[in-house]
Amino acid sequence: MLHDLLAAPPTRWRTDWSTDGESPTGHWDWVVAMATARVDGRLIALSGGSDQAVRAWDAATGQALGEAVTGHWGTALTTTVLDGRPLVLSSGTDMTVRVWDLAAGRPRGEPLSGFEDKVEAIATTTVNGRPVAVTATGGALGLAEPAVQVWDLTTRRPAGAPLAGHTDAVCAVATATVHGKPVAVTAGNDATIRIWDLTTHRPLGAPLTGHTDAVWAIATADLGGRPIAVTSSDDATLRMWDLTAGRALGAPLTGHSAGVETVTTTTLDGRPVAVSGSWDQTVRVWDLASGRQVGPELTFPAQVQALTATPDGRLLVGYDRGVAALSVA
């Protein structure tokens, strides 16, 4: 279990609950993806691991819910609602995206298939009133060209041709709204960030450049009424991007001493922040308005590969065999 979380007091964060591989309900390998959903009024935390298991937890107490879904390496997780039912989408090295009905605790329909490489990332949104998923694949296993594909979740079919342009594996995807239109933001090993209009499947502007190594994760947020993206990279930095103007916002966010594997966005004391997790075994919080780190870093017993924020203000952290829920003390 995770007890003394921070390297240096004082801290404003406390550990509400944690679990690790010593528990019969815990992961026994890296936790690489996390998401949340609300089911029958209860907030659920979801974790996907390199142990080929997707697990569900009560986000308030850390109680394991049901049996793990096994046999499917959860490299990415996201949630959505279809026909009033909460769903989780998980991807794995089996080159499928599986769709699970959370309330029923079982698969819903056939997996999304036809991929030619493992699916590295998934995001969901709505286009013209229809729920869609955006998947990022290609290059990681050397089996296919990089590809970003939009899927109609009602029909389980691709919605148009792949969004082509990246020259290496696409590792990250997020969604946002720009000028009232749904967009996807993608990035990967070619160190570029691309913005796609999901109504036309065309790129919005030129690729955004600035990172000097692979981009591992993207999170979107609203900053002063403008949609922005925050990216984390193997170059040990984070960068902010104005999605409306298609340009960088400020200088890189620096402080991590190794590649930044994951990033999420949330609100702290009424201010938008980014939270990043790194191979340097720390989690850092960044004020998006000032571009400065907030408080001391949080130190973990292993590299941090997954983060997500909950609607009730918690931070969920995934690392080697562990999941922890933190809240502001």
Short mmCIF file of C-alpha atoms in Angstrom, two decimals:
data_model
loop_
_atom_site.label_atom_id
_atom_site.label_comp_id
_atom_site.label_asym_id
_atom_site.label_seq_id
_atom_site.Cartn_x
_atom_site.Cartn_y
_atom_site.Cartn_z
CA MET A 1 0.00 0.00 0.00
CA LEU A 2 1.00 3.61 -0.54
CA HIS A 3 1.42 5.38 2.80
CA ASP A 4 3.95 8.24 2.82
CA LEU A 5 3.15 9.69 -0.56
CA LEU A 6 5.07 12.93 -0.67
CA ALA A 7 8.80 13.47 -0.69
CA ALA A 8 8.70 16.71 1.27
CA PRO A 9 6.00 18.07 3.61
CA PRO A 10 3.98 20.16 3.98
CA THR A 11 1.47 18.94 1.44
CA ARG A 12 -2.08 19.77 0.57
CA TRP A 13 -2.71 16.26 -0.72
CA ARG A 14 -3.76 13.16 1.18
CA THR A 15 -4.08 9.54 0.12
CA ASP A 16 -7.73 8.50 0.39
CA TRP A 17 -7.07 4.91 -0.63
CA SER A 18 -4.56 2.81 -2.51
CA THR A 19 -4.10 -0.78 -3.64
CA ASP A 20 -1.21 -2.72 -5.05
CA GLY A 21 -0.22 -6.11 -6.44
CA GLU A 22 -0.15 -7.69 -2.98
CA SER A 23 -3.93 -7.46 -2.88
CA PRO A 24 -5.87 -10.29 -4.58
CA THR A 25 -7.94 -7.63 -6.30
CA GLY A 26 -4.97 -5.53 -7.44
CA HIS A 27 -2.96 -5.40 -10.66
CA TRP A 28 0.22 -7.45 -10.73
CA ASP A 29 1.90 -5.40 -13.47
CA TRP A 30 2.03 -1.79 -14.70
CA VAL A 31 -1.18 0.26 -14.55
CA VAL A 32 -1.13 2.11 -17.87
CA ALA A 33 -4.63 3.57 -18.27
CA MET A 34 -7.33 5.07 -16.03
CA ALA A 35 -10.82 6.48 -16.52
CA THR A 36 -13.99 7.21 -14.55
CA ALA A 37 -17.71 6.75 -15.07
CA ARG A 38 -20.89 7.16 -13.05
CA VAL A 39 -23.08 4.06 -12.71
CA ASP A 40 -26.38 4.19 -10.82
CA GLY A 41 -25.20 7.27 -8.95
CA ARG A 42 -21.86 5.74 -7.91
CA LEU A 43 -18.58 7.10 -9.26
CA ILE A 44 -16.48 4.25 -10.64
CA ALA A 45 -12.70 4.28 -11.21
CA LEU A 46 -11.38 2.06 -13.99
CA SER A 47 -7.80 0.87 -14.40
CA GLY A 48 -6.15 -1.03 -17.23
CA GLY A 49 -2.87 -2.83 -16.85
CA SER A 50 -0.08 -4.68 -18.56
CA ASP A 51 -1.36 -7.74 -16.69
CA GLN A 52 -4.10 -7.88 -19.36
CA ALA A 53 -6.78 -6.87 -16.88
CA VAL A 54 -9.28 -4.03 -16.61
CA ARG A 55 -10.50 -3.48 -13.05
CA ALA A 56 -13.28 -1.38 -11.52
CA TRP A 57 -13.16 0.36 -8.14
CA ASP A 58 -15.50 2.45 -6.03
CA ALA A 59 -13.81 5.83 -6.53
CA ALA A 60 -14.71 6.99 -3.00
CA THR A 61 -13.56 3.93 -1.03
CA GLY A 62 -11.26 1.90 -3.29
CA GLN A 63 -13.45 -1.20 -2.93
CA ALA A 64 -12.96 -3.59 -5.85
CA LEU A 65 -16.17 -4.01 -7.85
CA GLY A 66 -16.76 -7.37 -9.48
CA GLU A 67 -14.21 -9.52 -11.23
CA ALA A 68 -11.48 -8.10 -13.45
CA VAL A 69 -12.01 -8.26 -17.19
CA THR A 70 -9.04 -10.34 -18.35
CA GLY A 71 -7.38 -11.43 -21.57
CA HIS A 72 -7.32 -7.92 -23.01
CA TRP A 73 -4.32 -5.69 -22.38
CA GLY A 74 -5.87 -2.33 -21.46
CA THR A 75 -3.48 0.06 -23.19
CA ALA A 76 -6.16 2.78 -23.26
CA LEU A 77 -9.49 3.42 -21.55
CA THR A 78 -12.26 5.93 -22.09
CA THR A 79 -15.94 6.17 -21.23
CA THR A 80 -19.11 7.37 -22.92
CA VAL A 81 -22.89 7.03 -22.75
CA LEU A 82 -24.89 5.28 -25.48
CA ASP A 83 -28.69 4.95 -25.35
CA GLY A 84 -28.54 6.09 -21.74
CA ARG A 85 -26.11 3.31 -20.75
CA PRO A 86 -22.62 4.06 -19.37
CA LEU A 87 -19.98 2.32 -21.47
CA VAL A 88 -16.22 1.86 -21.21
CA LEU A 89 -14.03 1.38 -24.27
CA SER A 90 -10.74 -0.46 -23.82
CA SER A 91 -7.98 -1.15 -26.31
CA GLY A 92 -5.21 -3.69 -26.28
CA THR A 93 -2.40 -5.39 -28.12
CA ASP A 94 -4.98 -7.78 -29.61
CA MET A 95 -5.73 -4.98 -32.10
CA THR A 96 -9.35 -4.48 -31.02
CA VAL A 97 -11.37 -1.95 -29.05
CA ARG A 98 -13.85 -3.62 -26.75
CA VAL A 99 -17.02 -1.97 -25.52
CA TRP A 100 -18.35 -2.85 -22.04
CA ASP A 101 -21.70 -2.08 -20.45
CA LEU A 102 -20.67 -0.95 -16.97
CA ALA A 103 -24.05 -1.37 -15.31
CA ALA A 104 -24.49 -4.89 -16.68
CA GLY A 105 -20.83 -5.84 -16.25
CA ARG A 106 -20.55 -7.47 -19.65
CA PRO A 107 -19.50 -6.70 -23.24
CA ARG A 108 -21.91 -4.74 -25.41
CA GLY A 109 -21.83 -5.97 -28.97
CA GLU A 110 -18.82 -7.01 -30.98
CA PRO A 111 -15.44 -5.27 -30.56
CA LEU A 112 -14.32 -2.59 -33.00
CA SER A 113 -11.96 -4.50 -35.26
CA GLY A 114 -10.04 -4.29 -38.50
CA PHE A 115 -7.02 -2.54 -36.96
CA GLU A 116 -3.62 -3.44 -38.40
CA ASP A 117 -1.61 -2.48 -35.31
CA LYS A 118 -2.28 -2.08 -31.60
CA VAL A 119 -4.57 0.76 -30.55
CA GLU A 120 -2.53 3.19 -28.47
CA ALA A 121 -5.23 5.71 -27.52
CA ILE A 122 -9.00 6.30 -27.61
CA ALA A 123 -11.19 9.34 -27.04
CA THR A 124 -14.94 9.88 -27.39
CA THR A 125 -17.17 12.78 -28.38
CA THR A 126 -20.38 13.52 -30.31
CA VAL A 127 -20.51 14.46 -33.99
CA ASN A 128 -23.81 15.63 -35.49
CA GLY A 129 -25.62 14.15 -32.51
CA ARG A 130 -24.03 10.70 -32.84
CA PRO A 131 -21.55 9.28 -30.32
CA VAL A 132 -18.16 8.52 -31.87
CA ALA A 133 -14.80 7.15 -30.81
CA VAL A 134 -11.46 8.34 -32.18
CA THR A 135 -8.69 5.74 -32.16
CA ALA A 136 -4.95 6.16 -32.66
CA THR A 137 -2.82 3.33 -34.02
CA GLY A 138 0.10 2.43 -36.22
CA GLY A 139 3.81 2.08 -36.17
CA ALA A 140 4.18 0.72 -32.64
CA LEU A 141 4.42 -2.92 -33.73
CA GLY A 142 5.71 -2.06 -37.18
CA LEU A 143 2.66 -3.66 -38.75
CA ALA A 144 0.97 -0.69 -40.41
CA GLU A 145 1.17 2.98 -41.19
CA PRO A 146 0.12 5.42 -38.46
CA ALA A 147 -3.62 6.02 -38.53
CA VAL A 148 -6.31 7.99 -36.73
CA GLN A 149 -9.79 6.57 -37.27
CA VAL A 150 -13.24 7.89 -36.35
CA TRP A 151 -15.88 5.26 -35.44
CA ASP A 152 -19.65 5.57 -35.28
CA LEU A 153 -20.44 3.84 -31.97
CA THR A 154 -24.04 3.16 -32.95
CA THR A 155 -23.16 1.18 -36.08
CA ARG A 156 -19.67 0.05 -34.90
CA ARG A 157 -18.30 1.06 -38.29
CA PRO A 158 -15.60 3.52 -39.38
CA ALA A 159 -16.98 6.97 -40.12
CA GLY A 160 -15.04 7.88 -43.23
CA ALA A 161 -11.42 7.31 -44.19
CA PRO A 162 -8.57 7.43 -41.65
CA LEU A 163 -7.19 10.85 -40.73
CA ALA A 164 -3.75 10.56 -42.32
CA GLY A 165 -0.75 12.78 -41.77
CA HIS A 166 1.37 11.52 -38.88
CA THR A 167 4.62 9.92 -39.99
CA ASP A 168 5.17 7.66 -36.96
CA ALA A 169 3.13 5.87 -34.29
CA VAL A 170 0.21 7.92 -32.94
CA CYS A 171 0.29 7.57 -29.15
CA ALA A 172 -2.26 10.12 -27.91
CA VAL A 173 -5.69 11.48 -28.79
CA ALA A 174 -8.10 13.85 -27.06
CA THR A 175 -11.26 15.69 -28.10
CA ALA A 176 -12.43 19.29 -27.69
CA THR A 177 -14.72 21.88 -29.26
CA VAL A 178 -13.33 24.68 -31.44
CA HIS A 179 -15.63 27.31 -32.98
CA GLY A 180 -18.57 25.14 -31.97
CA LYS A 181 -17.26 22.10 -33.86
CA PRO A 182 -15.95 18.84 -32.39
CA VAL A 183 -12.23 18.31 -32.99
CA ALA A 184 -9.68 15.62 -32.27
CA VAL A 185 -6.16 16.46 -31.14
CA THR A 186 -3.54 13.80 -31.92
CA ALA A 187 0.18 13.35 -31.32
CA GLY A 188 2.84 10.68 -31.24
CA ASN A 189 6.36 9.60 -32.08
CA ASP A 190 6.78 12.21 -34.83
CA ALA A 191 6.66 14.91 -32.08
CA THR A 192 3.90 16.86 -33.85
CA ILE A 193 0.43 17.81 -32.63
CA ARG A 194 -2.40 17.82 -35.15
CA ILE A 195 -5.94 19.18 -34.87
CA TRP A 196 -8.76 17.59 -36.92
CA ASP A 197 -12.25 18.89 -37.68
CA LEU A 198 -14.40 15.83 -36.99
CA THR A 199 -17.28 17.11 -39.13
CA THR A 200 -15.13 17.31 -42.27
CA HIS A 201 -12.24 14.96 -41.32
CA ARG A 202 -9.82 17.66 -42.42
CA PRO A 203 -6.85 19.08 -40.49
CA LEU A 204 -7.26 22.49 -38.87
CA GLY A 205 -4.12 24.40 -39.75
CA ALA A 206 -0.57 23.12 -39.94
CA PRO A 207 0.93 20.60 -37.49
CA LEU A 208 2.07 22.15 -34.21
CA THR A 209 5.74 21.67 -33.45
CA GLY A 210 8.00 22.38 -30.49
CA HIS A 211 8.50 19.09 -28.67
CA THR A 212 11.83 17.44 -29.45
CA ASP A 213 10.79 13.85 -28.74
CA ALA A 214 7.71 11.61 -28.79
CA VAL A 215 4.48 13.00 -27.35
CA TRP A 216 2.86 10.46 -25.02
CA ALA A 217 -0.34 12.12 -23.82
CA ILE A 218 -2.80 14.94 -24.47
CA ALA A 219 -5.41 16.55 -22.22
CA THR A 220 -7.77 19.37 -23.16
CA ALA A 221 -9.16 22.18 -21.01
CA ASP A 222 -10.81 25.60 -21.09
CA LEU A 223 -8.55 28.53 -20.23
CA GLY A 224 -10.23 31.90 -20.07
CA GLY A 225 -12.99 30.75 -22.41
CA ARG A 226 -10.57 29.34 -25.00
CA PRO A 227 -10.04 25.63 -25.70
CA ILE A 228 -6.46 24.51 -25.10
CA ALA A 229 -4.49 21.27 -25.18
CA VAL A 230 -1.71 20.22 -22.83
CA THR A 231 0.81 17.69 -24.15
CA SER A 232 3.42 15.64 -22.33
CA SER A 233 6.56 14.33 -23.98
CA ASP A 234 9.58 12.09 -23.70
CA ASP A 235 11.60 15.33 -23.86
CA ALA A 236 10.67 15.79 -20.14
CA THR A 237 8.45 18.82 -20.80
CA LEU A 238 4.80 19.73 -21.12
CA ARG A 239 3.50 22.31 -23.57
CA MET A 240 0.25 24.24 -23.85
CA TRP A 241 -1.47 24.95 -27.19
CA ASP A 242 -4.22 27.39 -28.14
CA LEU A 243 -6.52 25.22 -30.27
CA THR A 244 -8.38 28.18 -31.77
CA ALA A 245 -5.27 30.03 -32.91
CA GLY A 246 -3.25 26.88 -33.62
CA ARG A 247 -0.16 28.01 -31.75
CA ALA A 248 1.89 27.39 -28.61
CA LEU A 249 0.93 29.13 -25.37
CA GLY A 250 3.91 30.31 -23.37
CA ALA A 251 7.13 28.48 -22.65
CA PRO A 252 7.41 24.73 -22.00
CA LEU A 253 6.54 23.55 -18.49
CA THR A 254 9.77 22.18 -17.05
CA GLY A 255 10.69 20.40 -13.84
CA HIS A 256 10.45 16.69 -14.58
CA SER A 257 13.82 14.97 -14.95
CA ALA A 258 12.61 12.20 -17.29
CA GLY A 259 9.95 11.60 -19.93
CA VAL A 260 6.43 12.71 -19.01
CA GLU A 261 4.20 9.72 -19.64
CA THR A 262 0.76 11.05 -18.78
CA VAL A 263 -1.21 14.27 -18.23
CA THR A 264 -4.72 15.16 -17.17
CA THR A 265 -6.53 18.45 -16.49
CA THR A 266 -8.82 19.48 -13.66
CA THR A 267 -9.68 22.46 -11.44
CA LEU A 268 -7.92 23.26 -8.16
CA ASP A 269 -9.17 26.11 -5.97
CA GLY A 270 -11.22 27.30 -8.91
CA ARG A 271 -8.22 27.50 -11.25
CA PRO A 272 -7.57 25.22 -14.22
CA VAL A 273 -4.53 23.01 -13.69
CA ALA A 274 -2.68 20.22 -15.46
CA VAL A 275 -1.38 17.20 -13.55
CA SER A 276 1.53 15.25 -15.02
CA GLY A 277 3.11 11.88 -14.24
CA SER A 278 6.62 10.90 -15.24
CA TRP A 279 9.25 8.21 -15.45
CA ASP A 280 11.03 10.22 -12.73
CA GLN A 281 8.43 8.74 -10.30
CA THR A 282 6.78 12.07 -9.57
CA VAL A 283 3.42 13.73 -10.14
CA ARG A 284 3.42 17.52 -10.57
CA VAL A 285 0.57 20.05 -10.65
CA TRP A 286 0.76 23.09 -12.98
CA ASP A 287 -1.28 26.29 -12.92
CA LEU A 288 -2.33 26.71 -16.55
CA ALA A 289 -2.77 30.48 -16.33
CA SER A 290 0.76 31.13 -15.06
CA GLY A 291 2.53 28.04 -16.40
CA ARG A 292 4.08 27.44 -12.97
CA GLN A 293 4.23 24.37 -10.78
CA VAL A 294 1.81 24.39 -7.83
CA GLY A 295 3.30 23.03 -4.62
CA PRO A 296 5.89 20.27 -4.25
CA GLU A 297 5.99 17.22 -6.45
CA LEU A 298 4.38 13.99 -5.21
CA THR A 299 6.84 11.08 -5.17
CA PHE A 300 5.76 7.51 -5.97
CA PRO A 301 7.53 4.15 -5.59
CA ALA A 302 7.63 3.66 -9.37
CA GLN A 303 7.15 5.48 -12.66
CA VAL A 304 3.69 7.01 -13.09
CA GLN A 305 2.02 5.96 -16.33
CA ALA A 306 -1.66 6.82 -15.85
CA LEU A 307 -3.63 9.73 -14.38
CA THR A 308 -7.19 10.94 -14.41
CA ALA A 309 -9.20 13.44 -12.39
CA THR A 310 -12.65 12.70 -10.99
CA PRO A 311 -15.67 15.03 -11.01
CA ASP A 312 -15.61 15.09 -7.18
CA GLY A 313 -12.08 16.49 -7.06
CA ARG A 314 -9.94 13.39 -6.57
CA LEU A 315 -6.83 12.50 -8.51
CA LEU A 316 -6.42 8.86 -9.57
CA VAL A 317 -2.85 7.70 -10.16
CA GLY A 318 -1.67 4.46 -11.77
CA TYR A 319 1.88 3.13 -11.41
CA ASP A 320 3.66 -0.24 -11.09
CA ARG A 321 1.00 -2.61 -9.65
CA GLY A 322 -0.62 0.30 -7.84
CA VAL A 323 -3.64 2.59 -7.97
CA ALA A 324 -4.02 5.52 -5.56
CA ALA A 325 -6.77 8.07 -5.02
CA LEU A 326 -5.67 11.49 -3.74
CA SER A 327 -7.63 14.52 -2.61
CA VAL A 328 -6.77 17.96 -1.34
CA ALA A 329 -6.38 17.91 2.45
#
